[in-house]
Amino acid sequence: MTERMTAQKLRSHKGQPPLVWLTAYDYTQALLAEEAGVDVILVGDSVGTTTMGYDSTIPVTMDNMVYHAQLVRRGAPNTMMVADLPYLSYATEERTLQNAGRFMQEALADAVKLEGGRRVMAAVDILIKNDIPVVGHLGLTPQSVHTMGGYRVQAKSKDSIQQLVDDARALADHGVCAIVLEGIPDRVGQYVTDQIAVPTIGIGAGNQTDGQVLVFNECLGLSSRYPKFAKPFADVRGTVIQGIRQYQSEVQSRAFPDDEHSYHVTDKEWDAFWQNDRGRRP
Ligand code: KIV
């Protein structure tokens, strides 16, 4: 078994084999992710789209996130768990500290993640000052869907690349333990990775970042649609649908439950019961 990742170890994970992060939203997923041995489990606010049926992460609340983080913690007690601060939960310093504190105390998270660069630095600072490890998130930040004008690849022009690089430098200087880079060109992912002393975790940022993160449903082939960067490594959706159809067909033909999956009473007991009950008939 590999050694448990911590925020401190994570921070110095540079120039080493790529880290494997995976999202999880419930007990079973966490159990499987821990058994497979991922380095870090992210309880992403993508729970809103993957599990709660919303079409964005905007409606996800702090209560939703704490609940899901608790389920994940129970399934993966020995894996570093990062919990995502949802939309508006870090809009003021007071709210930031209160909400991140809930993750640490109620769900036993190891670190929290928030979206944005210099514009969220007050939130980053108040957390780090209070010993709460922080993971940054730059590039395509889904909580900004309305201001980004949709889920678009970011940092494609000279100025926007510069902004992203400056944001990454600022987050690293202020003490975050990793930065998620989402939906940016591979060259930008590599450049940021080379420029900063903390690990970058890519999702649609090329293969030169210090690690990768994927959304559970997309990694395992549970979704029906995939963004360009997501590769399903299994066909769980197909397997599940096939399994349900087989169940349906065996129930309808009475092939299930068969003898092996039924409980039995001995002939002796049955005969005794039957004689007795027959005698009682009016
Ligand atoms: O919410 C999430 O799952 C995330 C990942 C996509 C990085 O933030």
PDB file of N, CA and C in Angstrom, residues 143-227:
ATOM      1  N   GLN A 143     -17.868  27.393 -12.054  1.00  0.00           N
ATOM      2  CA  GLN A 143     -18.744  28.314 -11.301  1.00  0.00           C
ATOM      3  C   GLN A 143     -18.859  29.673 -12.008  1.00  0.00           C
ATOM      4  N   SER A 144     -17.965  29.950 -12.963  1.00  0.00           N
ATOM      5  CA  SER A 144     -18.022  31.221 -13.704  1.00  0.00           C
ATOM      6  C   SER A 144     -18.701  31.045 -15.060  1.00  0.00           C
ATOM      7  N   VAL A 145     -19.505  29.986 -15.181  1.00  0.00           N
ATOM      8  CA  VAL A 145     -20.096  29.682 -16.500  1.00  0.00           C
ATOM      9  C   VAL A 145     -20.803  30.893 -17.117  1.00  0.00           C
ATOM     10  N   HIS A 146     -21.471  31.689 -16.282  1.00  0.00           N
ATOM     11  CA  HIS A 146     -22.228  32.815 -16.846  1.00  0.00           C
ATOM     12  C   HIS A 146     -21.306  33.919 -17.355  1.00  0.00           C
ATOM     13  N   THR A 147     -20.224  34.180 -16.650  1.00  0.00           N
ATOM     14  CA  THR A 147     -19.320  35.244 -17.122  1.00  0.00           C
ATOM     15  C   THR A 147     -18.378  34.744 -18.220  1.00  0.00           C
ATOM     16  N   MET A 148     -18.156  33.433 -18.274  1.00  0.00           N
ATOM     17  CA  MET A 148     -17.304  32.888 -19.353  1.00  0.00           C
ATOM     18  C   MET A 148     -18.106  32.737 -20.650  1.00  0.00           C
ATOM     19  N   GLY A 149     -19.434  32.823 -20.552  1.00  0.00           N
ATOM     20  CA  GLY A 149     -20.278  32.644 -21.733  1.00  0.00           C
ATOM     21  C   GLY A 149     -20.349  31.188 -22.155  1.00  0.00           C
ATOM     22  N   GLY A 150     -20.306  30.273 -21.209  1.00  0.00           N
ATOM     23  CA  GLY A 150     -20.396  28.835 -21.510  1.00  0.00           C
ATOM     24  C   GLY A 150     -19.113  28.136 -21.098  1.00  0.00           C
ATOM     25  N   TYR A 151     -19.103  26.834 -21.304  1.00  0.00           N
ATOM     26  CA  TYR A 151     -17.929  26.035 -20.922  1.00  0.00           C
ATOM     27  C   TYR A 151     -16.936  26.051 -22.090  1.00  0.00           C
ATOM     28  N   ARG A 152     -16.068  27.056 -22.070  1.00  0.00           N
ATOM     29  CA  ARG A 152     -15.137  27.226 -23.196  1.00  0.00           C
ATOM     30  C   ARG A 152     -13.700  27.049 -22.746  1.00  0.00           C
ATOM     31  N   VAL A 153     -12.883  26.569 -23.686  1.00  0.00           N
ATOM     32  CA  VAL A 153     -11.448  26.468 -23.414  1.00  0.00           C
ATOM     33  C   VAL A 153     -10.929  27.875 -23.140  1.00  0.00           C
ATOM     34  N   GLN A 154     -10.118  28.004 -22.082  1.00  0.00           N
ATOM     35  CA  GLN A 154      -9.600  29.309 -21.652  1.00  0.00           C
ATOM     36  C   GLN A 154      -8.118  29.451 -22.044  1.00  0.00           C
ATOM     37  N   ALA A 155      -7.604  30.658 -21.835  1.00  0.00           N
ATOM     38  CA  ALA A 155      -6.169  30.953 -22.037  1.00  0.00           C
ATOM     39  C   ALA A 155      -5.701  30.605 -23.450  1.00  0.00           C
ATOM     40  N   LYS A 156      -6.407  31.150 -24.425  1.00  0.00           N
ATOM     41  CA  LYS A 156      -6.013  30.888 -25.815  1.00  0.00           C
ATOM     42  C   LYS A 156      -5.370  32.103 -26.464  1.00  0.00           C
ATOM     43  N   SER A 157      -5.482  33.276 -25.813  1.00  0.00           N
ATOM     44  CA  SER A 157      -4.886  34.480 -26.397  1.00  0.00           C
ATOM     45  C   SER A 157      -3.731  34.940 -25.507  1.00  0.00           C
ATOM     46  N   LYS A 158      -2.861  35.785 -26.085  1.00  0.00           N
ATOM     47  CA  LYS A 158      -1.667  36.268 -25.356  1.00  0.00           C
ATOM     48  C   LYS A 158      -2.047  36.825 -23.986  1.00  0.00           C
ATOM     49  N   ASP A 159      -3.053  37.707 -23.958  1.00  0.00           N
ATOM     50  CA  ASP A 159      -3.398  38.364 -22.687  1.00  0.00           C
ATOM     51  C   ASP A 159      -4.007  37.385 -21.682  1.00  0.00           C
ATOM     52  N   SER A 160      -4.874  36.486 -22.192  1.00  0.00           N
ATOM     53  CA  SER A 160      -5.502  35.568 -21.234  1.00  0.00           C
ATOM     54  C   SER A 160      -4.501  34.524 -20.737  1.00  0.00           C
ATOM     55  N   ILE A 161      -3.512  34.179 -21.561  1.00  0.00           N
ATOM     56  CA  ILE A 161      -2.462  33.259 -21.082  1.00  0.00           C
ATOM     57  C   ILE A 161      -1.680  33.959 -19.968  1.00  0.00           C
ATOM     58  N   GLN A 162      -1.341  35.236 -20.230  1.00  0.00           N
ATOM     59  CA  GLN A 162      -0.570  35.993 -19.226  1.00  0.00           C
ATOM     60  C   GLN A 162      -1.321  36.074 -17.897  1.00  0.00           C
ATOM     61  N   GLN A 163      -2.632  36.339 -18.013  1.00  0.00           N
ATOM     62  CA  GLN A 163      -3.457  36.430 -16.787  1.00  0.00           C
ATOM     63  C   GLN A 163      -3.430  35.129 -16.000  1.00  0.00           C
ATOM     64  N   LEU A 164      -3.571  34.027 -16.733  1.00  0.00           N
ATOM     65  CA  LEU A 164      -3.589  32.725 -16.062  1.00  0.00           C
ATOM     66  C   LEU A 164      -2.231  32.428 -15.408  1.00  0.00           C
ATOM     67  N   VAL A 165      -1.152  32.746 -16.120  1.00  0.00           N
ATOM     68  CA  VAL A 165       0.190  32.498 -15.573  1.00  0.00           C
ATOM     69  C   VAL A 165       0.391  33.358 -14.319  1.00  0.00           C
ATOM     70  N   ASP A 166      -0.039  34.620 -14.381  1.00  0.00           N
ATOM     71  CA  ASP A 166       0.111  35.503 -13.206  1.00  0.00           C
ATOM     72  C   ASP A 166      -0.746  35.021 -12.029  1.00  0.00           C
ATOM     73  N   ASP A 167      -1.957  34.541 -12.338  1.00  0.00           N
ATOM     74  CA  ASP A 167      -2.818  33.986 -11.273  1.00  0.00           C
ATOM     75  C   ASP A 167      -2.158  32.770 -10.623  1.00  0.00           C
ATOM     76  N   ALA A 168      -1.585  31.901 -11.457  1.00  0.00           N
ATOM     77  CA  ALA A 168      -0.942  30.689 -10.921  1.00  0.00           C
ATOM     78  C   ALA A 168       0.248  31.076 -10.043  1.00  0.00           C
ATOM     79  N   ARG A 169       1.024  32.034 -10.487  1.00  0.00           N
ATOM     80  CA  ARG A 169       2.191  32.471  -9.681  1.00  0.00           C
ATOM     81  C   ARG A 169       1.714  33.047  -8.352  1.00  0.00           C
ATOM     82  N   ALA A 170       0.643  33.835  -8.404  1.00  0.00           N
ATOM     83  CA  ALA A 170       0.141  34.460  -7.174  1.00  0.00           C
ATOM     84  C   ALA A 170      -0.379  33.394  -6.205  1.00  0.00           C
ATOM     85  N   LEU A 171      -1.148  32.429  -6.715  1.00  0.00           N
ATOM     86  CA  LEU A 171      -1.666  31.363  -5.835  1.00  0.00           C
ATOM     87  C   LEU A 171      -0.513  30.583  -5.198  1.00  0.00           C
ATOM     88  N   ALA A 172       0.494  30.260  -6.009  1.00  0.00           N
ATOM     89  CA  ALA A 172       1.641  29.509  -5.475  1.00  0.00           C
ATOM     90  C   ALA A 172       2.367  30.350  -4.420  1.00  0.00           C
ATOM     91  N   ASP A 173       2.560  31.630  -4.703  1.00  0.00           N
ATOM     92  CA  ASP A 173       3.254  32.505  -3.733  1.00  0.00           C
ATOM     93  C   ASP A 173       2.469  32.631  -2.430  1.00  0.00           C
ATOM     94  N   HIS A 174       1.155  32.566  -2.513  1.00  0.00           N
ATOM     95  CA  HIS A 174       0.342  32.713  -1.295  1.00  0.00           C
ATOM     96  C   HIS A 174       0.176  31.397  -0.537  1.00  0.00           C
ATOM     97  N   GLY A 175       0.710  30.301  -1.082  1.00  0.00           N
ATOM     98  CA  GLY A 175       0.806  29.083  -0.271  1.00  0.00           C
ATOM     99  C   GLY A 175      -0.177  27.966  -0.564  1.00  0.00           C
ATOM    100  N   VAL A 176      -0.835  27.979  -1.741  1.00  0.00           N
ATOM    101  CA  VAL A 176      -1.724  26.838  -2.025  1.00  0.00           C
ATOM    102  C   VAL A 176      -0.882  25.567  -2.157  1.00  0.00           C
ATOM    103  N   CYS A 177      -1.506  24.398  -1.941  1.00  0.00           N
ATOM    104  CA  CYS A 177      -0.708  23.167  -2.005  1.00  0.00           C
ATOM    105  C   CYS A 177      -0.800  22.495  -3.381  1.00  0.00           C
ATOM    106  N   ALA A 178      -1.663  22.951  -4.258  1.00  0.00           N
ATOM    107  CA  ALA A 178      -1.740  22.453  -5.641  1.00  0.00           C
ATOM    108  C   ALA A 178      -2.682  23.375  -6.410  1.00  0.00           C
ATOM    109  N   ILE A 179      -2.580  23.313  -7.729  1.00  0.00           N
ATOM    110  CA  ILE A 179      -3.516  24.093  -8.553  1.00  0.00           C
ATOM    111  C   ILE A 179      -4.097  23.187  -9.631  1.00  0.00           C
ATOM    112  N   VAL A 180      -5.409  23.106  -9.672  1.00  0.00           N
ATOM    113  CA  VAL A 180      -6.087  22.388 -10.757  1.00  0.00           C
ATOM    114  C   VAL A 180      -6.130  23.324 -11.967  1.00  0.00           C
ATOM    115  N   LEU A 181      -5.718  22.794 -13.112  1.00  0.00           N
ATOM    116  CA  LEU A 181      -5.769  23.566 -14.359  1.00  0.00           C
ATOM    117  C   LEU A 181      -6.779  22.876 -15.272  1.00  0.00           C
ATOM    118  N   GLU A 182      -7.846  23.560 -15.570  1.00  0.00           N
ATOM    119  CA  GLU A 182      -8.922  22.918 -16.354  1.00  0.00           C
ATOM    120  C   GLU A 182      -9.128  23.635 -17.689  1.00  0.00           C
ATOM    121  N   GLY A 183      -9.274  22.848 -18.753  1.00  0.00           N
ATOM    122  CA  GLY A 183      -9.697  23.364 -20.050  1.00  0.00           C
ATOM    123  C   GLY A 183      -8.814  24.470 -20.610  1.00  0.00           C
ATOM    124  N   ILE A 184      -7.514  24.172 -20.724  1.00  0.00           N
ATOM    125  CA  ILE A 184      -6.574  25.141 -21.305  1.00  0.00           C
ATOM    126  C   ILE A 184      -5.678  24.399 -22.295  1.00  0.00           C
ATOM    127  N   PRO A 185      -5.055  25.123 -23.244  1.00  0.00           N
ATOM    128  CA  PRO A 185      -4.183  24.436 -24.205  1.00  0.00           C
ATOM    129  C   PRO A 185      -3.020  23.722 -23.511  1.00  0.00           C
ATOM    130  N   ASP A 186      -2.592  22.603 -24.087  1.00  0.00           N
ATOM    131  CA  ASP A 186      -1.530  21.790 -23.465  1.00  0.00           C
ATOM    132  C   ASP A 186      -0.238  22.575 -23.226  1.00  0.00           C
ATOM    133  N   ARG A 187       0.104  23.494 -24.171  1.00  0.00           N
ATOM    134  CA  ARG A 187       1.349  24.270 -23.990  1.00  0.00           C
ATOM    135  C   ARG A 187       1.261  25.177 -22.778  1.00  0.00           C
ATOM    136  N   VAL A 188       0.054  25.703 -22.538  1.00  0.00           N
ATOM    137  CA  VAL A 188      -0.129  26.589 -21.384  1.00  0.00           C
ATOM    138  C   VAL A 188      -0.018  25.754 -20.105  1.00  0.00           C
ATOM    139  N   GLY A 189      -0.599  24.556 -20.125  1.00  0.00           N
ATOM    140  CA  GLY A 189      -0.506  23.665 -18.970  1.00  0.00           C
ATOM    141  C   GLY A 189       0.942  23.358 -18.631  1.00  0.00           C
ATOM    142  N   GLN A 190       1.723  23.082 -19.656  1.00  0.00           N
ATOM    143  CA  GLN A 190       3.140  22.757 -19.442  1.00  0.00           C
ATOM    144  C   GLN A 190       3.909  23.985 -18.943  1.00  0.00           C
ATOM    145  N   TYR A 191       3.617  25.145 -19.528  1.00  0.00           N
ATOM    146  CA  TYR A 191       4.341  26.360 -19.137  1.00  0.00           C
ATOM    147  C   TYR A 191       4.073  26.706 -17.671  1.00  0.00           C
ATOM    148  N   VAL A 192       2.809  26.669 -17.272  1.00  0.00           N
ATOM    149  CA  VAL A 192       2.462  26.980 -15.873  1.00  0.00           C
ATOM    150  C   VAL A 192       3.167  25.972 -14.953  1.00  0.00           C
ATOM    151  N   THR A 193       3.133  24.711 -15.340  1.00  0.00           N
ATOM    152  CA  THR A 193       3.765  23.661 -14.529  1.00  0.00           C
ATOM    153  C   THR A 193       5.255  23.947 -14.332  1.00  0.00           C
ATOM    154  N   ASP A 194       5.904  24.401 -15.389  1.00  0.00           N
ATOM    155  CA  ASP A 194       7.342  24.707 -15.298  1.00  0.00           C
ATOM    156  C   ASP A 194       7.612  25.964 -14.478  1.00  0.00           C
ATOM    157  N   GLN A 195       6.631  26.851 -14.403  1.00  0.00           N
ATOM    158  CA  GLN A 195       6.841  28.158 -13.777  1.00  0.00           C
ATOM    159  C   GLN A 195       6.626  28.184 -12.271  1.00  0.00           C
ATOM    160  N   ILE A 196       5.864  27.232 -11.744  1.00  0.00           N
ATOM    161  CA  ILE A 196       5.510  27.337 -10.321  1.00  0.00           C
ATOM    162  C   ILE A 196       6.034  26.144  -9.524  1.00  0.00           C
ATOM    163  N   ALA A 197       6.216  26.376  -8.238  1.00  0.00           N
ATOM    164  CA  ALA A 197       6.850  25.368  -7.375  1.00  0.00           C
ATOM    165  C   ALA A 197       5.846  24.398  -6.756  1.00  0.00           C
ATOM    166  N   VAL A 198       4.544  24.620  -6.993  1.00  0.00           N
ATOM    167  CA  VAL A 198       3.556  23.679  -6.457  1.00  0.00           C
ATOM    168  C   VAL A 198       2.988  22.856  -7.618  1.00  0.00           C
ATOM    169  N   PRO A 199       2.500  21.639  -7.326  1.00  0.00           N
ATOM    170  CA  PRO A 199       2.026  20.783  -8.413  1.00  0.00           C
ATOM    171  C   PRO A 199       0.771  21.318  -9.113  1.00  0.00           C
ATOM    172  N   THR A 200       0.741  21.064 -10.394  1.00  0.00           N
ATOM    173  CA  THR A 200      -0.452  21.376 -11.183  1.00  0.00           C
ATOM    174  C   THR A 200      -1.165  20.057 -11.468  1.00  0.00           C
ATOM    175  N   ILE A 201      -2.483  20.099 -11.368  1.00  0.00           N
ATOM    176  CA  ILE A 201      -3.284  18.893 -11.618  1.00  0.00           C
ATOM    177  C   ILE A 201      -4.190  19.228 -12.798  1.00  0.00           C
ATOM    178  N   GLY A 202      -3.962  18.553 -13.902  1.00  0.00           N
ATOM    179  CA  GLY A 202      -4.672  18.922 -15.134  1.00  0.00           C
ATOM    180  C   GLY A 202      -5.952  18.151 -15.353  1.00  0.00           C
ATOM    181  N   ILE A 203      -6.895  18.849 -15.969  1.00  0.00           N
ATOM    182  CA  ILE A 203      -8.109  18.192 -16.499  1.00  0.00           C
ATOM    183  C   ILE A 203      -8.379  18.948 -17.790  1.00  0.00           C
ATOM    184  N   GLY A 204      -7.956  18.348 -18.902  1.00  0.00           N
ATOM    185  CA  GLY A 204      -8.003  19.087 -20.162  1.00  0.00           C
ATOM    186  C   GLY A 204      -6.924  20.148 -20.202  1.00  0.00           C
ATOM    187  N   ALA A 205      -5.720  19.799 -19.738  1.00  0.00           N
ATOM    188  CA  ALA A 205      -4.596  20.752 -19.751  1.00  0.00           C
ATOM    189  C   ALA A 205      -3.331  20.075 -20.280  1.00  0.00           C
ATOM    190  N   GLY A 206      -3.487  19.014 -21.058  1.00  0.00           N
ATOM    191  CA  GLY A 206      -2.341  18.302 -21.622  1.00  0.00           C
ATOM    192  C   GLY A 206      -1.737  17.316 -20.636  1.00  0.00           C
ATOM    193  N   ASN A 207      -0.665  16.630 -21.100  1.00  0.00           N
ATOM    194  CA  ASN A 207      -0.114  15.549 -20.253  1.00  0.00           C
ATOM    195  C   ASN A 207       1.194  15.921 -19.559  1.00  0.00           C
ATOM    196  N   GLN A 208       1.505  17.218 -19.494  1.00  0.00           N
ATOM    197  CA  GLN A 208       2.759  17.610 -18.830  1.00  0.00           C
ATOM    198  C   GLN A 208       2.534  18.242 -17.459  1.00  0.00           C
ATOM    199  N   THR A 209       1.320  18.206 -16.957  1.00  0.00           N
ATOM    200  CA  THR A 209       1.066  18.716 -15.608  1.00  0.00           C
ATOM    201  C   THR A 209       1.580  17.685 -14.592  1.00  0.00           C
ATOM    202  N   ASP A 210       1.621  18.076 -13.318  1.00  0.00           N
ATOM    203  CA  ASP A 210       2.175  17.182 -12.289  1.00  0.00           C
ATOM    204  C   ASP A 210       1.215  16.062 -11.907  1.00  0.00           C
ATOM    205  N   GLY A 211       0.007  16.117 -12.398  1.00  0.00           N
ATOM    206  CA  GLY A 211      -0.967  15.070 -12.131  1.00  0.00           C
ATOM    207  C   GLY A 211      -2.194  15.310 -12.991  1.00  0.00           C
ATOM    208  N   GLN A 212      -3.122  14.379 -12.913  1.00  0.00           N
ATOM    209  CA  GLN A 212      -4.377  14.496 -13.664  1.00  0.00           C
ATOM    210  C   GLN A 212      -5.541  14.255 -12.713  1.00  0.00           C
ATOM    211  N   VAL A 213      -6.669  14.885 -13.009  1.00  0.00           N
ATOM    212  CA  VAL A 213      -7.897  14.588 -12.279  1.00  0.00           C
ATOM    213  C   VAL A 213      -8.995  14.324 -13.305  1.00  0.00           C
ATOM    214  N   LEU A 214      -9.836  13.357 -13.025  1.00  0.00           N
ATOM    215  CA  LEU A 214     -11.012  13.113 -13.874  1.00  0.00           C
ATOM    216  C   LEU A 214     -12.232  12.988 -12.984  1.00  0.00           C
ATOM    217  N   VAL A 215     -13.361  13.305 -13.577  1.00  0.00           N
ATOM    218  CA  VAL A 215     -14.651  13.150 -12.908  1.00  0.00           C
ATOM    219  C   VAL A 215     -15.013  11.653 -12.949  1.00  0.00           C
ATOM    220  N   PHE A 216     -15.403  11.108 -11.818  1.00  0.00           N
ATOM    221  CA  PHE A 216     -15.656   9.669 -11.669  1.00  0.00           C
ATOM    222  C   PHE A 216     -16.496   9.119 -12.834  1.00  0.00           C
ATOM    223  N   ASN A 217     -17.625   9.766 -13.093  1.00  0.00           N
ATOM    224  CA  ASN A 217     -18.561   9.255 -14.098  1.00  0.00           C
ATOM    225  C   ASN A 217     -17.941   9.227 -15.499  1.00  0.00           C
ATOM    226  N   GLU A 218     -17.072  10.214 -15.761  1.00  0.00           N
ATOM    227  CA  GLU A 218     -16.449  10.272 -17.093  1.00  0.00           C
ATOM    228  C   GLU A 218     -15.289   9.290 -17.182  1.00  0.00           C
ATOM    229  N   CYS A 219     -14.568   9.111 -16.099  1.00  0.00           N
ATOM    230  CA  CYS A 219     -13.432   8.176 -16.073  1.00  0.00           C
ATOM    231  C   CYS A 219     -13.896   6.732 -16.282  1.00  0.00           C
ATOM    232  N   LEU A 220     -15.065   6.415 -15.706  1.00  0.00           N
ATOM    233  CA  LEU A 220     -15.521   5.018 -15.731  1.00  0.00           C
ATOM    234  C   LEU A 220     -16.569   4.725 -16.805  1.00  0.00           C
ATOM    235  N   GLY A 221     -16.906   5.750 -17.615  1.00  0.00           N
ATOM    236  CA  GLY A 221     -17.870   5.500 -18.675  1.00  0.00           C
ATOM    237  C   GLY A 221     -19.291   5.368 -18.174  1.00  0.00           C
ATOM    238  N   LEU A 222     -19.662   6.237 -17.238  1.00  0.00           N
ATOM    239  CA  LEU A 222     -21.040   6.238 -16.718  1.00  0.00           C
ATOM    240  C   LEU A 222     -21.901   7.291 -17.396  1.00  0.00           C
ATOM    241  N   SER A 223     -21.264   8.205 -18.103  1.00  0.00           N
ATOM    242  CA  SER A 223     -22.001   9.335 -18.699  1.00  0.00           C
ATOM    243  C   SER A 223     -22.506   8.983 -20.079  1.00  0.00           C
ATOM    244  N   SER A 224     -23.364   9.850 -20.605  1.00  0.00           N
ATOM    245  CA  SER A 224     -23.793   9.633 -21.985  1.00  0.00           C
ATOM    246  C   SER A 224     -23.120  10.642 -22.924  1.00  0.00           C
ATOM    247  N   ARG A 225     -22.544  11.719 -22.342  1.00  0.00           N
ATOM    248  CA  ARG A 225     -21.816  12.713 -23.158  1.00  0.00           C
ATOM    249  C   ARG A 225     -20.492  13.013 -22.471  1.00  0.00           C
ATOM    250  N   TYR A 226     -19.467  13.254 -23.250  1.00  0.00           N
ATOM    251  CA  TYR A 226     -18.134  13.496 -22.685  1.00  0.00           C
ATOM    252  C   TYR A 226     -17.505  14.748 -23.274  1.00  0.00           C
ATOM    253  N   PRO A 227     -16.871  15.570 -22.415  1.00  0.00           N
ATOM    254  CA  PRO A 227     -16.078  16.652 -22.986  1.00  0.00           C
ATOM    255  C   PRO A 227     -14.858  16.065 -23.715  1.00  0.00           C
TER     256      PRO A 227
END
